[in-house]
Short mmCIF file of C-alpha atoms in Angstrom, two decimals:
data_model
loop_
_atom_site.label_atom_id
_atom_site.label_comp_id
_atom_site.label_asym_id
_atom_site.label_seq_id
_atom_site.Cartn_x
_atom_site.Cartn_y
_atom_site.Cartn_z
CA UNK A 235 -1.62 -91.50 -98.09
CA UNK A 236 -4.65 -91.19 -100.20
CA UNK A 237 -5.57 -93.44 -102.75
CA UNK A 238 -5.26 -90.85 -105.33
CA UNK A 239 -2.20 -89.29 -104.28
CA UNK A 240 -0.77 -93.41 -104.45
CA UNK A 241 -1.70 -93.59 -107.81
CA UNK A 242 -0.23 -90.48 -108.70
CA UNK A 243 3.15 -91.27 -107.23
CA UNK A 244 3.01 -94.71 -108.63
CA UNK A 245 2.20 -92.82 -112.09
CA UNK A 246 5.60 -90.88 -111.51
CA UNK A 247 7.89 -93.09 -110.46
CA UNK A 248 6.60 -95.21 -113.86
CA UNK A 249 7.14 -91.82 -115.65
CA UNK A 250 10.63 -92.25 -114.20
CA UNK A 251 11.36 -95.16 -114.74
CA UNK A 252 10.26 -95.15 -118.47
CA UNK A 253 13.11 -92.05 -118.87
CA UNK A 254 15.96 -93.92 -117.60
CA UNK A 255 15.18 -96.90 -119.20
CA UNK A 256 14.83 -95.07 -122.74
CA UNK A 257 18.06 -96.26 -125.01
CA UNK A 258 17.31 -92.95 -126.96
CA UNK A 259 21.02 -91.56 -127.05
CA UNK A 260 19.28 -87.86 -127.73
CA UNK A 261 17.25 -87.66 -124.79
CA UNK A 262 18.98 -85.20 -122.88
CA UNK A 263 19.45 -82.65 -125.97
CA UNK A 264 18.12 -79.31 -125.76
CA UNK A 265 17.57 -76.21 -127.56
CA UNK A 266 16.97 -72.75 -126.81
CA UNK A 267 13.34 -72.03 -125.90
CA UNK A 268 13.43 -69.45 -129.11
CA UNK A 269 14.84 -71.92 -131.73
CA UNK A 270 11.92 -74.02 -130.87
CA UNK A 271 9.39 -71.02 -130.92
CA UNK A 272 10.47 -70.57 -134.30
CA UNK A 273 10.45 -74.29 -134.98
CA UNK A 274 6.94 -74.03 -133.66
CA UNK A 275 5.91 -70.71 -135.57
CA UNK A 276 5.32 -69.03 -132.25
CA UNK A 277 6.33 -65.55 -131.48
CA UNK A 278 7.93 -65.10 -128.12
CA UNK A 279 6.71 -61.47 -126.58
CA UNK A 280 8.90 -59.91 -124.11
CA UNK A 281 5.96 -58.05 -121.82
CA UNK A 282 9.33 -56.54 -119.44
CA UNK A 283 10.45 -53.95 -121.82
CA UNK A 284 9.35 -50.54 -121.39
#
């Protein structure tokens, strides 16, 4: 393994690590992508229709 790729798992598994370890009991919650586009002030696009 390069040195670079070493240091980028090492980065992840602290990434990780740091998640689990977070007492935050909201960590998990989610919203729907266009609650927080509106949250954000972005308009969402939908480029499928015809």
């Amino acid at each position: 393994m390069r040195e670079d790729e070493w240091n980028d798992t090492e980065f992840c598994k602290q990434l990780l690590s740091n998640y689990k370890n977070d007492p935050d009991p909201h960590k998990t919650d989610s919203i729907p992508l266009e609650q927080l586009a509106r949250e954000l002030g972005i308009e969402l696009q939908n480029d499928c229709e015809q």
